[in-house]
Coordinates of C-alpha atoms in Angstrom, one line a residue:
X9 CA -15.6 -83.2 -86.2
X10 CA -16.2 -86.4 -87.8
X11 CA -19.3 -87.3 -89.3
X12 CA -21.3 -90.8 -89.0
X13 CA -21.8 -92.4 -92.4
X14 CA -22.7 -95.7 -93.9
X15 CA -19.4 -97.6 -94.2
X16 CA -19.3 -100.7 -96.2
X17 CA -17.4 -103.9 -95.4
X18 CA -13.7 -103.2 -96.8
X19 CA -13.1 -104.9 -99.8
X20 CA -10.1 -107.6 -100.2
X21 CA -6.8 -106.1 -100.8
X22 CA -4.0 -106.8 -102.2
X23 CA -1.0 -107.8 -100.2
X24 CA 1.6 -106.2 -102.8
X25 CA 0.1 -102.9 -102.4
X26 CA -0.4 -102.4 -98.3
X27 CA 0.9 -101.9 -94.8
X28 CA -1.1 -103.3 -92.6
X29 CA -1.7 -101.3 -88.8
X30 CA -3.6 -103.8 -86.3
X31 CA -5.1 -102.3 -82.8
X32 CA -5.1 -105.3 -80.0
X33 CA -8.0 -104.4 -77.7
X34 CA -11.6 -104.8 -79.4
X35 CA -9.9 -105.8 -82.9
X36 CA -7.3 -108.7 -82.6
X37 CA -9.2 -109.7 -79.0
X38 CA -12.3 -109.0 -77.0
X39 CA -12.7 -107.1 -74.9
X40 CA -12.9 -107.8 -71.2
X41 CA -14.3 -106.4 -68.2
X42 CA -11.1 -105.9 -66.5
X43 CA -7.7 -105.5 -68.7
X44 CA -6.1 -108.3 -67.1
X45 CA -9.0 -110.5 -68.3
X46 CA -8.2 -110.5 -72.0
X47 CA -8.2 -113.8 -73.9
X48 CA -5.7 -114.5 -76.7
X49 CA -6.8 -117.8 -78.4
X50 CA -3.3 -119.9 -80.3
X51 CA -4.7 -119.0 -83.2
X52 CA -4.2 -115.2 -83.0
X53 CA 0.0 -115.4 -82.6
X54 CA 0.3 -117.8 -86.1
X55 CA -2.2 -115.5 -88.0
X56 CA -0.4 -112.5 -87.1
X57 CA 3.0 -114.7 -88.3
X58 CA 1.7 -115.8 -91.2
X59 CA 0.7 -112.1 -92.1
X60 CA 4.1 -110.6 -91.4
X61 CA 5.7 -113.1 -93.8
X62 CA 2.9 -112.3 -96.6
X63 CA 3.4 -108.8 -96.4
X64 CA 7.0 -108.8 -96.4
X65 CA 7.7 -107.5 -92.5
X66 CA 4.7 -104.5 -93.4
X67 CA 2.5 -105.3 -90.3
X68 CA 2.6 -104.0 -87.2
X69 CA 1.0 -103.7 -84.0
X70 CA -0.1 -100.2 -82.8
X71 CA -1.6 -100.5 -79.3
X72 CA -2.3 -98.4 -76.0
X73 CA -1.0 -101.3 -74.1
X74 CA 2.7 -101.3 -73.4
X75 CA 4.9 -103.3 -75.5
X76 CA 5.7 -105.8 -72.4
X77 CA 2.2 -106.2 -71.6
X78 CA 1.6 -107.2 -75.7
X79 CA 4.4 -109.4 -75.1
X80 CA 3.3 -111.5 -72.2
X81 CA -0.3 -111.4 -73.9
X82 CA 0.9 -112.7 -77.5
X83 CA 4.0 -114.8 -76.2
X84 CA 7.3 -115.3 -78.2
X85 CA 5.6 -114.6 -81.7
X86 CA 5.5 -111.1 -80.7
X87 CA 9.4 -110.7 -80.9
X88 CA 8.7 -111.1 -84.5
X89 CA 6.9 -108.1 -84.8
X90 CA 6.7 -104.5 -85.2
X91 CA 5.2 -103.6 -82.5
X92 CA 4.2 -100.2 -81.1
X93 CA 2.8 -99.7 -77.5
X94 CA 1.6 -96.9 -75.7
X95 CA -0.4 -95.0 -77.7
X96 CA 2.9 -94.2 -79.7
X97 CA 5.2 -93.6 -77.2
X98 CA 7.1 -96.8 -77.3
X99 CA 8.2 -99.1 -80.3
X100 CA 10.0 -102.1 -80.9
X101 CA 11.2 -104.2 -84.5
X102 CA 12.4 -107.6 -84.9
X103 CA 16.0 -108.2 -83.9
X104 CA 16.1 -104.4 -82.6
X105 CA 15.5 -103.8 -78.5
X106 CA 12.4 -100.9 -77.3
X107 CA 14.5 -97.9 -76.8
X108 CA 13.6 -97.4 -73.1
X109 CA 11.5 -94.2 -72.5
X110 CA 12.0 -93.0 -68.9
X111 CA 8.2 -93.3 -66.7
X112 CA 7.8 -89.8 -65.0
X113 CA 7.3 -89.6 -62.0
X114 CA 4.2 -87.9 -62.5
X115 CA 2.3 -91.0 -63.2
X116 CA 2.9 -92.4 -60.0
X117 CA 1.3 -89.6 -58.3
X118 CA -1.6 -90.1 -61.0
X119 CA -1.8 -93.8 -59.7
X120 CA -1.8 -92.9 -55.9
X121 CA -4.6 -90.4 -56.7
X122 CA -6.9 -92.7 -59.0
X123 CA -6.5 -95.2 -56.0
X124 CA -7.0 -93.1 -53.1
X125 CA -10.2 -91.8 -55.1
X126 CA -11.7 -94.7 -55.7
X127 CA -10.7 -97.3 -53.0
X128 CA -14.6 -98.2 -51.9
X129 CA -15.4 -98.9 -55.0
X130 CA -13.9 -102.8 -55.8
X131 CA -15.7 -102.2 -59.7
X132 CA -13.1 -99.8 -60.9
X133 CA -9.6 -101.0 -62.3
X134 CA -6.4 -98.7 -62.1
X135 CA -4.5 -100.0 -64.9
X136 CA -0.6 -98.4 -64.1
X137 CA 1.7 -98.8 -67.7
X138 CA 5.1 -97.9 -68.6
X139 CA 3.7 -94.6 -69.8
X140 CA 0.2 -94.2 -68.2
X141 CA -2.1 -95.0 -66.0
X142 CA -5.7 -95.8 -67.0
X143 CA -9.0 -96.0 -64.9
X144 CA -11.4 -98.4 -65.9
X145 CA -15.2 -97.4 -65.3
X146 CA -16.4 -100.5 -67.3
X147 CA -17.8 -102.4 -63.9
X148 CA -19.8 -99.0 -62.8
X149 CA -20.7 -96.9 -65.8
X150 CA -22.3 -94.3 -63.3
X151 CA -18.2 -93.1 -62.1
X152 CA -17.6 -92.0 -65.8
X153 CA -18.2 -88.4 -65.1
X154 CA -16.0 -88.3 -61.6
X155 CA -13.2 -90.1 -63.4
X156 CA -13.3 -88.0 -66.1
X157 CA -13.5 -84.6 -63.9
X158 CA -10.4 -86.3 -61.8
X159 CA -8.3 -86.9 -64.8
X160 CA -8.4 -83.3 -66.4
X161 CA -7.7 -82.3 -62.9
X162 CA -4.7 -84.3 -62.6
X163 CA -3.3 -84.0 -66.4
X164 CA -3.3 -79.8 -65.9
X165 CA -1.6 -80.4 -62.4
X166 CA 1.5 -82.9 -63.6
X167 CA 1.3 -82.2 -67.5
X168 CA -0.1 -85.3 -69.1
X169 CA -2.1 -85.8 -71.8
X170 CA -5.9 -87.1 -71.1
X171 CA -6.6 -90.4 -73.3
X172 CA -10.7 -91.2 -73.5
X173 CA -11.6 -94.9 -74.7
X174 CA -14.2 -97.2 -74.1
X175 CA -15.5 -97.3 -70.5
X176 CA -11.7 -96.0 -69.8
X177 CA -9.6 -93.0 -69.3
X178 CA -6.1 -92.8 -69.2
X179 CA -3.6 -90.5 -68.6
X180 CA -0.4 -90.5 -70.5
X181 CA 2.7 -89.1 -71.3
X182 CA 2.3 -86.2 -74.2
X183 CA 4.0 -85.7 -77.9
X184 CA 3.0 -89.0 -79.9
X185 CA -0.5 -90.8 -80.9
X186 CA -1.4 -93.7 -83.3
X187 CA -1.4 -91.3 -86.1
X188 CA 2.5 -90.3 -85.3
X189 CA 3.2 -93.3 -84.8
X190 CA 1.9 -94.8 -88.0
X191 CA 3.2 -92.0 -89.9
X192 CA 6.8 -92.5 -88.3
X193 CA 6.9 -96.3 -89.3
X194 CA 5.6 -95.1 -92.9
X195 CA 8.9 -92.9 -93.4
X196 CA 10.7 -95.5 -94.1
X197 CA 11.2 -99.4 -94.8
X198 CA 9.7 -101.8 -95.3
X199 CA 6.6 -99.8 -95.0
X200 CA 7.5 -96.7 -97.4
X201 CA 5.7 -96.7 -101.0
X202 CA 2.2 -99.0 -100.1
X203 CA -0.7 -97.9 -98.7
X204 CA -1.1 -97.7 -95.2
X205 CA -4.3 -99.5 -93.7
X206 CA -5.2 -99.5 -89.9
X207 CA -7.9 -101.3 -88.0
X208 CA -9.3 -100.1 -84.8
X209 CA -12.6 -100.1 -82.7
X210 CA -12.3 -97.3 -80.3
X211 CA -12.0 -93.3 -80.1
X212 CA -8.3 -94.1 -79.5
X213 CA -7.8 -94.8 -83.0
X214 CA -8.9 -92.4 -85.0
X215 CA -6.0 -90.5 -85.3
X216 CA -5.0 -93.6 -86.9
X217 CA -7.8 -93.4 -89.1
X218 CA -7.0 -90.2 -90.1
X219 CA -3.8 -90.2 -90.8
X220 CA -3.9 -93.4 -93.3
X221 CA -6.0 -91.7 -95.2
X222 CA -4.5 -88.8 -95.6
X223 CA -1.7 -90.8 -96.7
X224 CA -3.8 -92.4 -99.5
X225 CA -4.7 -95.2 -97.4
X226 CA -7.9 -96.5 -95.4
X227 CA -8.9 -96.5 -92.2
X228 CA -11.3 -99.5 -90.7
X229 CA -13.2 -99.3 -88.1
X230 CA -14.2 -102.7 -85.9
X231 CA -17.4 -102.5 -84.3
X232 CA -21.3 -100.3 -84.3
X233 CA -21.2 -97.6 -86.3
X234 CA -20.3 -94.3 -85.2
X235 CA -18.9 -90.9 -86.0
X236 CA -15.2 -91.7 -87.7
X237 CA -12.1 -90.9 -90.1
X238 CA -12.4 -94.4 -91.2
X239 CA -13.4 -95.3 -94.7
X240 CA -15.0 -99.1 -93.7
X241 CA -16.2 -100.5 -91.5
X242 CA -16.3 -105.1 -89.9
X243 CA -18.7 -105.9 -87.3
X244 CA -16.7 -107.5 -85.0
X245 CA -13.4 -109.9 -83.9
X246 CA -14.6 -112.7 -85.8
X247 CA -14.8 -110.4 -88.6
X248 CA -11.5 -108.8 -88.5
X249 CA -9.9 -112.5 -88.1
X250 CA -11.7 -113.6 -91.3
X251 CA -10.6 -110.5 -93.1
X252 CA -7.4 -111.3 -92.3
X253 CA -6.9 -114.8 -93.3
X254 CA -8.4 -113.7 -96.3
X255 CA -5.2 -111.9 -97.3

């Protein structure tokens, strides 16, 4: 269990030596009250572009959003990108198509039972994906614990794995995290032989965290202080996107 700990600002690194693993949600942009409410300023698509190209192709995208919902978000610059979409399960490089992963079935039921559950209440957001479905609590705090207590019911009835984040939980298709996913992309080029680094605000990430440091690497968390694997720590957005350009 991690422990909380004073975590200093992350110093400037050098662009030879990394790989660079970037979270969407609560690091690259806000976060919103509903998922559909997200705002990606111009800005956000050159940066990213601009980093790619310094870092020789070593940056990519690791997000619990699906790759087509990054791709309507960011626009064309994503198609540049390595880019890695729910939670691990899905993951795309420049020039090369997503290998589709079939959507159980299961998740449909999941939907039909997260809406059936909640359809008097218009403050919470079923978010279906190509590999989840996630219920957002952010508009009622009070329905955490009955969505939390409906999602373990529903993951040991149709075998899915139960993904906790801010104000949300998700349920999603099992065998791959942010960790697995980091490590996969590590294996082999043009990431292999730098050190990994990942930024991340939520409880989503830390297997992230963890596993770039394990790898000799850092983990960075974006936002309060709390109990993490990561090794440093930015305030905020605005934080992360001056980091950033600093590179």
């Amino acid at each position: 269990m991690h422990q909380q700990r004073t975590l200093a600002v992350p110093p400037a690194l050098d662009s030879r030596d990394i790989s660079l693993f970037l979270d969407f949600d609560g690091t690259l942009v806000g976060l919103a009250e509903r998922p559909d409410g997200v705002v990606v300023d111009p800005g956000l698509a050159a940066l990213l572009h601009r980093l790619a190209g310094r870092l020789g192709g070593r940056l990519a995208l690791i997000s619990g959003r699906s790759i087509a919902q990054l791709d309507a978000l960011i626009g064309p610059a994503a198609a540049a990108l390595v880019v890695v979409g729910s939670h691990g399960a899905e993951s795309r490089r420049p020039g090369v198509p997503a290998v589709p992963v079939p959507r159980p079935a299961a998740l449909d039921a999941v939907e039909a039972a997260f809406r059936r559950a909640f359809a008097g209440n218009a403050a919470i957001v079923v978010e279906a994906k190509s590999l989840g479905v996630a219920l957002h609590y952010r508009g009622d705090p009070a329905a955490e614990a009955a969505a939390e207590a409906l999602a373990g019911q529903l993951a040991a009835t149709h075998g899915l794995h139960v993904q906790k984040g801010k104000m949300v939980v998700e349920l999603r298709v099992a065998g791959a995290d942010k960790g697995s996913a980091i490590a996969a992309l590590m294996a082999g080029p043009p990431f292999i032989g730098h050190r990994p680094v990942f930024l991340g605000d939520d409880v989503t990430d830390e297997a992230g965290f963890a596993r770039c440091v394990a790898l000799g690497g850092a983990g960075i968390l974006v936002g309060p202080a709390r109990p993490t694997a990561a090794t440093a720590r930015l305030a905020d957005v605005a934080a992360v996107r001056a980091w950033l350009a600093a590179l």
